[in-house]
PDB file of C-alpha atoms and ligand atoms in Angstrom:
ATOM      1  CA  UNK X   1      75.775  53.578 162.594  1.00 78.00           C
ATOM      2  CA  UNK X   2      72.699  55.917 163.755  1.00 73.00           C
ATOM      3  CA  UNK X   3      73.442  59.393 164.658  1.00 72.00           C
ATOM      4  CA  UNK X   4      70.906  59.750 166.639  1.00 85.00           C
ATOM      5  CA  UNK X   5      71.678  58.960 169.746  1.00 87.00           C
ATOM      6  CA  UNK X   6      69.201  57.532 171.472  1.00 81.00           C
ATOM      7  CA  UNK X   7      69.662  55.180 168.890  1.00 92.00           C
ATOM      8  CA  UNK X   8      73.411  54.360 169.807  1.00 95.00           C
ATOM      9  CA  UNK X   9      74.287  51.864 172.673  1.00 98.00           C
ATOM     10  CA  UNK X  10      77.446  52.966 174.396  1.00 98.00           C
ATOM     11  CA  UNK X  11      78.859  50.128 176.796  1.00 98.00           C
ATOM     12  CA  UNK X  12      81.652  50.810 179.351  1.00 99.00           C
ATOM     13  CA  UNK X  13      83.971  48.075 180.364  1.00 98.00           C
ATOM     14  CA  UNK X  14      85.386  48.536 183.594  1.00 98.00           C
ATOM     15  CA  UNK X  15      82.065  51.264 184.030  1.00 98.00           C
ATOM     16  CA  UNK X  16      82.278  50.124 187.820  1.00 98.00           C
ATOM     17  CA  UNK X  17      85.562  52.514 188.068  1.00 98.00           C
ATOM     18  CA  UNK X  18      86.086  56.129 188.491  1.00 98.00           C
ATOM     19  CA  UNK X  19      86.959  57.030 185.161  1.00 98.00           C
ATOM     20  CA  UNK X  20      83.741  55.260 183.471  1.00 98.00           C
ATOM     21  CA  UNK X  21      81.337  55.474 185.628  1.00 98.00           C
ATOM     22  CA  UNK X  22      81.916  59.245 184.959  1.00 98.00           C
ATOM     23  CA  UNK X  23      82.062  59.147 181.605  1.00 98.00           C
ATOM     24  CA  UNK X  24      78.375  56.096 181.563  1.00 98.00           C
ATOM     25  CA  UNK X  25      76.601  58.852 183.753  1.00 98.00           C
ATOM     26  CA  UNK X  26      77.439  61.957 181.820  1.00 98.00           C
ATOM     27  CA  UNK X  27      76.359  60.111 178.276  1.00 98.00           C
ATOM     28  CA  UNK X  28      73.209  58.417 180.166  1.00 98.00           C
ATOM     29  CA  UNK X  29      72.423  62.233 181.033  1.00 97.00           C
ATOM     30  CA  UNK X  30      72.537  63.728 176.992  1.00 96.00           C
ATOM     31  CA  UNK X  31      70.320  60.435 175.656  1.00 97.00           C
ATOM     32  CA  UNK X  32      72.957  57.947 174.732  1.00 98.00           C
ATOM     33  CA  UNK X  33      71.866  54.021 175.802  1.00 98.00           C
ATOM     34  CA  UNK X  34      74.248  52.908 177.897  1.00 98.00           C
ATOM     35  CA  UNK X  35      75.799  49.610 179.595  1.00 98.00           C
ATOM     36  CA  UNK X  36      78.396  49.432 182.362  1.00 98.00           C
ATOM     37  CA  UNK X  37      80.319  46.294 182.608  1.00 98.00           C
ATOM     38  CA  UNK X  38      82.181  44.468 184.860  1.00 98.00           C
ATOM     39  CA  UNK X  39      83.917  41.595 185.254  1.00 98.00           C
ATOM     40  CA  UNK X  40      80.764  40.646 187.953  1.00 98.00           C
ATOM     41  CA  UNK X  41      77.586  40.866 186.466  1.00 98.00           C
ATOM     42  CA  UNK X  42      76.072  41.532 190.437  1.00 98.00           C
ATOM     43  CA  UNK X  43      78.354  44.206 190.743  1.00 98.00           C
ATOM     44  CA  UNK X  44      77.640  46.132 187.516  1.00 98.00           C
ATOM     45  CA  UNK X  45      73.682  45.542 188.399  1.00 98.00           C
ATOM     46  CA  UNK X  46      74.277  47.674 191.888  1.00 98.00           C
ATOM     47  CA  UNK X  47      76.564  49.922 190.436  1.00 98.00           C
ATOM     48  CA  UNK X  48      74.228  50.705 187.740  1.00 98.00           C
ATOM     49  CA  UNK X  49      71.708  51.117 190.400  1.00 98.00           C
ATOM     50  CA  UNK X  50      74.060  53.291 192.644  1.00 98.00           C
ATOM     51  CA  UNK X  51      74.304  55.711 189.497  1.00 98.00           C
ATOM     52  CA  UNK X  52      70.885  55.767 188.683  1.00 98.00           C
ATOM     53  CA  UNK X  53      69.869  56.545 191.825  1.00 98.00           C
ATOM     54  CA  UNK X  54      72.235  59.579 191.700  1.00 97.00           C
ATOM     55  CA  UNK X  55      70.867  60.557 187.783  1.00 97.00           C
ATOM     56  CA  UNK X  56      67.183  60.310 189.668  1.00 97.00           C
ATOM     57  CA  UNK X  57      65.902  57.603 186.747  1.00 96.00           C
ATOM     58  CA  UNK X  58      66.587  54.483 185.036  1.00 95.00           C
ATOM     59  CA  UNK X  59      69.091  55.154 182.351  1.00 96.00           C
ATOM     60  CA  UNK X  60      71.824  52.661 183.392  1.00 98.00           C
ATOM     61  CA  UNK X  61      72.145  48.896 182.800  1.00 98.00           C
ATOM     62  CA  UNK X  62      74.881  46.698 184.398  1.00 98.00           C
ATOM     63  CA  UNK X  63      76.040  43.560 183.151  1.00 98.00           C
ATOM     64  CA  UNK X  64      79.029  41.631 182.400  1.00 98.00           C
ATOM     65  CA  UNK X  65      81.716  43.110 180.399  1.00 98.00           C
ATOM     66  CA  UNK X  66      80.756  40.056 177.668  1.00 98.00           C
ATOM     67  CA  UNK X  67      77.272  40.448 177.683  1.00 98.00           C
ATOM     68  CA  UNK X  68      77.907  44.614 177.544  1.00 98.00           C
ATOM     69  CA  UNK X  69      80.176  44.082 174.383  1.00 98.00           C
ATOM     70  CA  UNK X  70      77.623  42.262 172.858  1.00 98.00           C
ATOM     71  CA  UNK X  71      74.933  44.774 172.939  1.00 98.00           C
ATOM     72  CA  UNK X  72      77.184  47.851 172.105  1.00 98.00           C
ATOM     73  CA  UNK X  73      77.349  49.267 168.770  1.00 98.00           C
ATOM     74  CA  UNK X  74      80.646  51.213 170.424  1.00 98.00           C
ATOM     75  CA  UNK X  75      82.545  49.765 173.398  1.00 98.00           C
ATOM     76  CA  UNK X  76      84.427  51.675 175.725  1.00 99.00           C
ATOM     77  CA  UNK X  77      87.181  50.436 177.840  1.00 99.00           C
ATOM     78  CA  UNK X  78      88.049  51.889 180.941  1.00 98.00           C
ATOM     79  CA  UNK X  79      90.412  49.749 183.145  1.00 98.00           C
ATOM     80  CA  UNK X  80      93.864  49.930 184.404  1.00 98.00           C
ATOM     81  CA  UNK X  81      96.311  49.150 182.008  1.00 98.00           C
ATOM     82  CA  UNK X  82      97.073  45.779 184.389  1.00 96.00           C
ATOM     83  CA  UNK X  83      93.978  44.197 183.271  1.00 98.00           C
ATOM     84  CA  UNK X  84      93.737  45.945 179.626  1.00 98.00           C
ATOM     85  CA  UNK X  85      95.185  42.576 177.777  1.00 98.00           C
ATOM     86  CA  UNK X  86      93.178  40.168 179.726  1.00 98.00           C
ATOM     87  CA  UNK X  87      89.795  42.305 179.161  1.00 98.00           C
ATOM     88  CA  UNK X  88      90.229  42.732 175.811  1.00 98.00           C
ATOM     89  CA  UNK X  89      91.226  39.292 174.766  1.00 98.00           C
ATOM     90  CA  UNK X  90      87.810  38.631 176.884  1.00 98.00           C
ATOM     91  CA  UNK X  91      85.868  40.612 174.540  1.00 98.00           C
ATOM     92  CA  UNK X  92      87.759  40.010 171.251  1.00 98.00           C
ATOM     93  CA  UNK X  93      85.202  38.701 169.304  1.00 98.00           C
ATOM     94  CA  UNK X  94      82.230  41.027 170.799  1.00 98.00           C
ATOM     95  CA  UNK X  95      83.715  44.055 169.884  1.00 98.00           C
ATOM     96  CA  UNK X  96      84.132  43.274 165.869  1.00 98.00           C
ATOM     97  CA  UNK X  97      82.908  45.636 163.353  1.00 98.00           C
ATOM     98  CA  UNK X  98      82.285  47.908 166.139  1.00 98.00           C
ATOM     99  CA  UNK X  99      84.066  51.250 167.445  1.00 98.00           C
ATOM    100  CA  UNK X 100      86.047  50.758 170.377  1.00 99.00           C
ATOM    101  CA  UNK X 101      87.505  53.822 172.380  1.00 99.00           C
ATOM    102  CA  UNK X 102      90.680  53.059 174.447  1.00 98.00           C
ATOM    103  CA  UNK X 103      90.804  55.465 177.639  1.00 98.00           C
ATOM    104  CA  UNK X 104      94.005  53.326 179.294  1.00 98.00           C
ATOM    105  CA  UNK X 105      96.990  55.269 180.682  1.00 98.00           C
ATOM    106  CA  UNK X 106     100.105  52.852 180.764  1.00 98.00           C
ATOM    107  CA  UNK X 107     101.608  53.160 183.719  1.00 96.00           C
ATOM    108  CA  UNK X 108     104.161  50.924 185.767  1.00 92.00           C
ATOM    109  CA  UNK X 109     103.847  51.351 189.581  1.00 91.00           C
ATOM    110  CA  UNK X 110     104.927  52.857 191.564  1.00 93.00           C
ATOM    111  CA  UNK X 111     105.492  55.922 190.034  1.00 94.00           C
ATOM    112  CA  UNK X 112     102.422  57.213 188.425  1.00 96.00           C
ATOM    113  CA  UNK X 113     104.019  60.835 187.466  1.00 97.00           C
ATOM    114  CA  UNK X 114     106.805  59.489 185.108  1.00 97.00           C
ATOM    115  CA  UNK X 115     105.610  58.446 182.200  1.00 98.00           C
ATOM    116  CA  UNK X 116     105.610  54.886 180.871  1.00 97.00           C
ATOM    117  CA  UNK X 117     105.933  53.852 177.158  1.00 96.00           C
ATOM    118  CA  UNK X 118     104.435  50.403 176.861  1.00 97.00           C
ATOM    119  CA  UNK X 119     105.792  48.115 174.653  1.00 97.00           C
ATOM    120  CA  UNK X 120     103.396  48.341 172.089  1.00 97.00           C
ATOM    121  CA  UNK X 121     104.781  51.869 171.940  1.00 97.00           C
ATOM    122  CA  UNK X 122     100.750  52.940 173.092  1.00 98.00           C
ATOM    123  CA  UNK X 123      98.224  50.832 174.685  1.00 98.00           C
ATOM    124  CA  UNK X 124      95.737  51.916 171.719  1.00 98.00           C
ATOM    125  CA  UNK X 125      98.615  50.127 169.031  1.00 98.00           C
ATOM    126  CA  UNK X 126      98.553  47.238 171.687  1.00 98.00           C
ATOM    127  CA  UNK X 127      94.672  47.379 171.307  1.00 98.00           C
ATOM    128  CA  UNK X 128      94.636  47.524 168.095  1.00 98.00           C
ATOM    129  CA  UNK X 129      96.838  44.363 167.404  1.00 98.00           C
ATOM    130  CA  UNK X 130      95.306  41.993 169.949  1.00 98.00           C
ATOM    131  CA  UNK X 131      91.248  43.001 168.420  1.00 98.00           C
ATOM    132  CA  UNK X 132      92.132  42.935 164.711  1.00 98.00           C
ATOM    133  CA  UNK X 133      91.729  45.231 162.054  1.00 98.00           C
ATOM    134  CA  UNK X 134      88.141  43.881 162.162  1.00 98.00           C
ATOM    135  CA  UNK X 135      87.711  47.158 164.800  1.00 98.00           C
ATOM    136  CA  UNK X 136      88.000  50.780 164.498  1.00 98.00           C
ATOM    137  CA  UNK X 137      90.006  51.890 167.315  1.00 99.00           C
ATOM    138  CA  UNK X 138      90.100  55.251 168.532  1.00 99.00           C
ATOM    139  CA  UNK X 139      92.059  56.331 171.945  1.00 99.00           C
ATOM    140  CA  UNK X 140      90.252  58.847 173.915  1.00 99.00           C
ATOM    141  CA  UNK X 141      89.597  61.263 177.706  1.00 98.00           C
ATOM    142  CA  UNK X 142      93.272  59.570 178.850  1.00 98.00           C
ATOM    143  CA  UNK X 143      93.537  63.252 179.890  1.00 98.00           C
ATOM    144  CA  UNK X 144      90.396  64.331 181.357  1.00 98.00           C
ATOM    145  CA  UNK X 145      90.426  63.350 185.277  1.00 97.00           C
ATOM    146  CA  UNK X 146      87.503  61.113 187.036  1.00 97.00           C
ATOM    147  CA  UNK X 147      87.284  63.894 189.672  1.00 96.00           C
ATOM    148  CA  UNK X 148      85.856  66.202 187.181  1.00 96.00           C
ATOM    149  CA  UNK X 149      83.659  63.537 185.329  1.00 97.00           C
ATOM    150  CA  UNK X 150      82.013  62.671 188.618  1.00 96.00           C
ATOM    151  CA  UNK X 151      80.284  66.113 189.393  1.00 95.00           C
ATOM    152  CA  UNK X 152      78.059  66.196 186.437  1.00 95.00           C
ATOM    153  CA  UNK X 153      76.237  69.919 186.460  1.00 89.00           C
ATOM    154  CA  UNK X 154      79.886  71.066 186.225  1.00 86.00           C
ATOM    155  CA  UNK X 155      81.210  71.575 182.547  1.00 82.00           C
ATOM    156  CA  UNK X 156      85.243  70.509 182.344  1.00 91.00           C
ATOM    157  CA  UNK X 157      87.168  73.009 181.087  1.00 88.00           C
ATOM    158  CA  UNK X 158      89.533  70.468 179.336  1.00 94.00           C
ATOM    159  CA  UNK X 159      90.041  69.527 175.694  1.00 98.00           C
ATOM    160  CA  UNK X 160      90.182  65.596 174.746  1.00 98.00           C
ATOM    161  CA  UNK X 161      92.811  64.842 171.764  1.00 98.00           C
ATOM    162  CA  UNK X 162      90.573  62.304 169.623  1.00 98.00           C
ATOM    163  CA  UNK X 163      93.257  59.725 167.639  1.00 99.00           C
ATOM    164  CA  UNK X 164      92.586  56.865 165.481  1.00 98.00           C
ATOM    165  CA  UNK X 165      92.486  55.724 162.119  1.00 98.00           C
ATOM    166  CA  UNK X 166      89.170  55.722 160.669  1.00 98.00           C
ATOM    167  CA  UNK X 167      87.695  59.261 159.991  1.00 98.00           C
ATOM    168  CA  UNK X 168      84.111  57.988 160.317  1.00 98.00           C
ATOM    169  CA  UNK X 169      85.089  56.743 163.976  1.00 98.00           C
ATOM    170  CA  UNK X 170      86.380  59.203 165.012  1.00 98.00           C
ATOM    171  CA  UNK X 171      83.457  61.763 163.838  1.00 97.00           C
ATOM    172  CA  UNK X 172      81.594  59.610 166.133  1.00 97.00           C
ATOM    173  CA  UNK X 173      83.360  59.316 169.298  1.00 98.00           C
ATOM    174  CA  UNK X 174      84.237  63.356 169.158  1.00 97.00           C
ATOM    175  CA  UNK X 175      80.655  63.596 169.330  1.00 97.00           C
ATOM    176  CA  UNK X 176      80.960  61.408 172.707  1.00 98.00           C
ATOM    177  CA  UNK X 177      83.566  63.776 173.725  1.00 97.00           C
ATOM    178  CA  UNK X 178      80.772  66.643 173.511  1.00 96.00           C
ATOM    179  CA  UNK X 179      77.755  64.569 174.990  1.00 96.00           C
ATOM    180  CA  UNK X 180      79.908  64.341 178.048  1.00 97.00           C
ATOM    181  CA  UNK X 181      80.666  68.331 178.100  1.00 95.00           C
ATOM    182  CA  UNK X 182      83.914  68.676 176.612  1.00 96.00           C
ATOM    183  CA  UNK X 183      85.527  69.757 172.991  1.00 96.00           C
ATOM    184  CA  UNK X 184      86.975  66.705 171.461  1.00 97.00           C
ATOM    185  CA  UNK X 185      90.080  67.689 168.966  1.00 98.00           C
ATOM    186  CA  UNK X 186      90.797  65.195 166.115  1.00 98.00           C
ATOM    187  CA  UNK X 187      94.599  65.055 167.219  1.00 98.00           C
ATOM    188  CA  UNK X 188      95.456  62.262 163.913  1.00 98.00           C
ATOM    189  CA  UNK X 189      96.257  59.175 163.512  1.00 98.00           C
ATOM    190  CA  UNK X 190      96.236  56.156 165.690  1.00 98.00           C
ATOM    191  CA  UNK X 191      99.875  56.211 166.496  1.00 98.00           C
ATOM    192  CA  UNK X 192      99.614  59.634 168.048  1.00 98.00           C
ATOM    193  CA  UNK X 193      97.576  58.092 171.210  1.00 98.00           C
ATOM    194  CA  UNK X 194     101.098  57.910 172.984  1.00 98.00           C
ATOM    195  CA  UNK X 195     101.177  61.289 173.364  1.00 98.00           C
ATOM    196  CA  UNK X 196      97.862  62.199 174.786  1.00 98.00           C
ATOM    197  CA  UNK X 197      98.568  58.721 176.705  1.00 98.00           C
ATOM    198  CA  UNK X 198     101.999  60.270 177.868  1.00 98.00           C
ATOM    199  CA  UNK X 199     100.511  63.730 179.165  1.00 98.00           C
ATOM    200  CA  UNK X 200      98.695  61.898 181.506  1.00 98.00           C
ATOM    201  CA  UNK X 201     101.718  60.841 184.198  1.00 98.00           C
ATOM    202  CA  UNK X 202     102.848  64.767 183.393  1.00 98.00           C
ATOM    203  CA  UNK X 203      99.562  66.015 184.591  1.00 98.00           C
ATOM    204  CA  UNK X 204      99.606  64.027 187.250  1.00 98.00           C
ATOM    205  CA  UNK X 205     103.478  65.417 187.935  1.00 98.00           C
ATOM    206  CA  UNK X 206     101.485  69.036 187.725  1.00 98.00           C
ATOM    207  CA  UNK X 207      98.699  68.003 190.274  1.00 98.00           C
ATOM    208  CA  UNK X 208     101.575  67.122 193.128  1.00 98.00           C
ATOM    209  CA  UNK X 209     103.632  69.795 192.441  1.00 98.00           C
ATOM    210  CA  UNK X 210     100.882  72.253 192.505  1.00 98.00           C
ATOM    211  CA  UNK X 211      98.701  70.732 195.065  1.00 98.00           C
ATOM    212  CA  UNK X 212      95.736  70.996 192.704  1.00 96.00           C
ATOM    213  CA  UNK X 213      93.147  68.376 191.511  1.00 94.00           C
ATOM    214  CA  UNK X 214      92.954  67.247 188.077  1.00 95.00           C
ATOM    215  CA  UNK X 215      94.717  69.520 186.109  1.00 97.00           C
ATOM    216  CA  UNK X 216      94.002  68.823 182.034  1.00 97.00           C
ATOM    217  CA  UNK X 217      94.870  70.386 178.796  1.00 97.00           C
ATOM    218  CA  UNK X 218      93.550  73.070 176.447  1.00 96.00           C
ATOM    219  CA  UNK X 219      94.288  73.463 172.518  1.00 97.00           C
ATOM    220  CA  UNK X 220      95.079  77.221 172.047  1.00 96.00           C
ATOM    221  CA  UNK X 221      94.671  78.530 168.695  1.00 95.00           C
ATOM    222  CA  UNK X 222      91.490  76.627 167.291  1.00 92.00           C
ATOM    223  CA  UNK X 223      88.001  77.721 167.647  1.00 77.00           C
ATOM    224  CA  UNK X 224      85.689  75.675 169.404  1.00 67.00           C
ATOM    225  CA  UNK X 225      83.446  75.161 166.447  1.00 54.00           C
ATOM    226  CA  UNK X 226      86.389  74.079 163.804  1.00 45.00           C
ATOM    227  CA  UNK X 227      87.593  70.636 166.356  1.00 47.00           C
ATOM    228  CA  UNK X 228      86.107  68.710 163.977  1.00 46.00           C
TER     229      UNK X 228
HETATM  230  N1  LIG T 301      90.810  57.848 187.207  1.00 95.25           N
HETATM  231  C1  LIG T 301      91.136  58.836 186.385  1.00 95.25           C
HETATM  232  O1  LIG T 301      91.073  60.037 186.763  1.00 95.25           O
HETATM  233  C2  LIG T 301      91.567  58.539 184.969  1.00 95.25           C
HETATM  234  C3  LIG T 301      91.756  59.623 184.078  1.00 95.25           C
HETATM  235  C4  LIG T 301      92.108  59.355 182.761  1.00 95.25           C
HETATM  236  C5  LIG T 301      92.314  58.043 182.342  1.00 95.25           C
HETATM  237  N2  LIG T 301      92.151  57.014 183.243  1.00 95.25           N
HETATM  238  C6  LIG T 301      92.408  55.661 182.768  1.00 95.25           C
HETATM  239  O2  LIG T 301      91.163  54.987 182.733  1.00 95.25           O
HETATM  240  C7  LIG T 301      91.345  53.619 183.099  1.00 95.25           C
HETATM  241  C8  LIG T 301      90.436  53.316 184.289  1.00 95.25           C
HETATM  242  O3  LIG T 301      90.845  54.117 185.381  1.00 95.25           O
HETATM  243  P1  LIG T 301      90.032  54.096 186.749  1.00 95.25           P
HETATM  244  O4  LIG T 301      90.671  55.110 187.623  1.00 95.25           O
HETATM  245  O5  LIG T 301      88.573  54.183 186.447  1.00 95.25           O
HETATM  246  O6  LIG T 301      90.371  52.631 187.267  1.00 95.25           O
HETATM  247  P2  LIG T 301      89.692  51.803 188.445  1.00 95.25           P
HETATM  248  O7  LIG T 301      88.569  52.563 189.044  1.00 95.25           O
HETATM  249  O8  LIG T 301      90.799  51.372 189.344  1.00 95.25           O
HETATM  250  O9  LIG T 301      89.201  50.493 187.695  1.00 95.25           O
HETATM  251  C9  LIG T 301      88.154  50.523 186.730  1.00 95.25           C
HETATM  252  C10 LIG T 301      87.530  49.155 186.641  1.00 95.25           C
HETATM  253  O10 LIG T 301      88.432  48.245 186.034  1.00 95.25           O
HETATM  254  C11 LIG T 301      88.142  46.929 186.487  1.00 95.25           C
HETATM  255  N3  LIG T 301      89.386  46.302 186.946  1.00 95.25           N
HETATM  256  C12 LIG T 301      90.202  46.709 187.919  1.00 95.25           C
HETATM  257  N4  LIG T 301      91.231  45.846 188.078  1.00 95.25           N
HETATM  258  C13 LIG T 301      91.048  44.882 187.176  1.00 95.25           C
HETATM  259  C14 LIG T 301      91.763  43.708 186.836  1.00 95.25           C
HETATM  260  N5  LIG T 301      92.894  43.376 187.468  1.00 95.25           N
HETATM  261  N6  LIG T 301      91.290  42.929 185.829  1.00 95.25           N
HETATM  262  C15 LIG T 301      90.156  43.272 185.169  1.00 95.25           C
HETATM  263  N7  LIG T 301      89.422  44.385 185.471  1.00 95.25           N
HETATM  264  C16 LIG T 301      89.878  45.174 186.447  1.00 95.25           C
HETATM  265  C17 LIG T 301      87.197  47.053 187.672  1.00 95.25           C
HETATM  266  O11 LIG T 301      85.913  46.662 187.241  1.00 95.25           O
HETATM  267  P3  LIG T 301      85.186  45.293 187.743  1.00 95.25           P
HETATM  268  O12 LIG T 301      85.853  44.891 189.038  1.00 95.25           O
HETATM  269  O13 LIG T 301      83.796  45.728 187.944  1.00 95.25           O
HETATM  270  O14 LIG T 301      85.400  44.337 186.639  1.00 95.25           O
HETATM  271  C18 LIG T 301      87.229  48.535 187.998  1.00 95.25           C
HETATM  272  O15 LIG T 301      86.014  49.006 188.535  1.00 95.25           O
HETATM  273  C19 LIG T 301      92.819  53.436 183.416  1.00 95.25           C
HETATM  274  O16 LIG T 301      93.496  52.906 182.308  1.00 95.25           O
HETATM  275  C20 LIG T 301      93.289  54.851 183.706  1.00 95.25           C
HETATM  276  O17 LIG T 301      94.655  55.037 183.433  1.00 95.25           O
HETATM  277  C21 LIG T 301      91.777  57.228 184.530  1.00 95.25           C
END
């Protein structure tokens, strides 16, 4: 793939949401292409609008989450882990050959603060096995909270553990990490997306009991130019 990114089209399944949208507006903003999708083409099209209207220029497309897979060279998928299957299996044969970032939290309502272990043991594994080892999969920003995504002068002061199996992959979707403002840290293999997909329900624990908003994690001990 290009490294330049202007030359890289990013598309965000499920970009409608809080956690996407976020995460389309913020790469939009540092020169990535990028394509929200939905599982409405009309409402990607005015939420695309809505957020370009807010980045003051025409940087986001909205289609349907087929059409957006298509067009990617990586595919991101932001949904709730409810509707992770079905969208993948929707998108199974887009996203080959391509990088795919998993950003889904499993969780089993209605308690969102104790965490859930799918059975898949993560819901990157269960990615991984319904796409094929025709895709690099690499899990991703389960930690980092839409509230801070959504205000995008401010720079969040959280780290993102980067997981997955292909080196090359996940070179690529640290450097994501940083386009949206953050330091991503190569946390290893694959299989160790349960943990950063665990932390979530814990931070979410954190935010109740200390009536704060989007609480996320930092890596002591590394120095911010070495998280690669
Ligand atoms: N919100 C956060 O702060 C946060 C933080 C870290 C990780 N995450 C994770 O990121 C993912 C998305 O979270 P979110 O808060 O952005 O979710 P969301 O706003 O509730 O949903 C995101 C999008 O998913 C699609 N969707 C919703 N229900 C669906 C269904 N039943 N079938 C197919 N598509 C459906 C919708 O898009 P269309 O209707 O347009 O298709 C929706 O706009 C989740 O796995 C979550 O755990 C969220």
């Amino acid at each position: 793939m290009n490294d330049d990114k202007m030359m890289v089209t990013v598309a965000v399944l499920g970009g409608t949401g809080k956690e996407g949208s976020g995460l389309a507006m913020r790469w939009a903003q540092s020169g990535y292409r990028v394509i929200i999708g939905s599982r409405d083409a009309e409402r990607a099209a005015s939420k695309a609008a809505e957020f370009n209207g807010i980045l003051g220029d025409t940087l986001i497309e909205g289609v349907h989450n087929k059409e957006a897979a298509t067009r990617a060279d990586i595919v991101v998928l932001t949904v709730p882990y409810d509707a992770h299957k079905a969208t993948l299996e929707s998108v199974q044969s887009e996203v080959q050959g391509k990088i795919l970032v998993d950003v889904t939290v499993p969780m089993q309502p209605p308690d969102f603060r104790k965490v859930f272990v799918p059975e898949g043991k993560a819901a990157a594994l269960e990615t991984q096995a319904i796409v094929g080892a025709g895709v690099k999969v690499v899990s991703a920003f389960q930690n980092v909270s839409a509230v801070h995504l959504k205000k995008l002068e401010h720079e969040v002061a959280c780290d993102v553990l980067v997981t997955g199996d292909d080196e090359d992959a996940k070179t690529h979707v640290i450097h994501l990490v940083e386009a949206a403002g953050m330091r991503g840290v190569d946390a290893g293999p694959l299989a160790n997306a349960v943990a950063a997909e665990a932390l979530t329900p814990v931070l979410l624990y954190i935010n109740k009991k200390y009536s704060v908003k989007g609480a996320g994690i930092h890596i002591t001990g590394i120095a911010p130019s070495v998280a690669e």
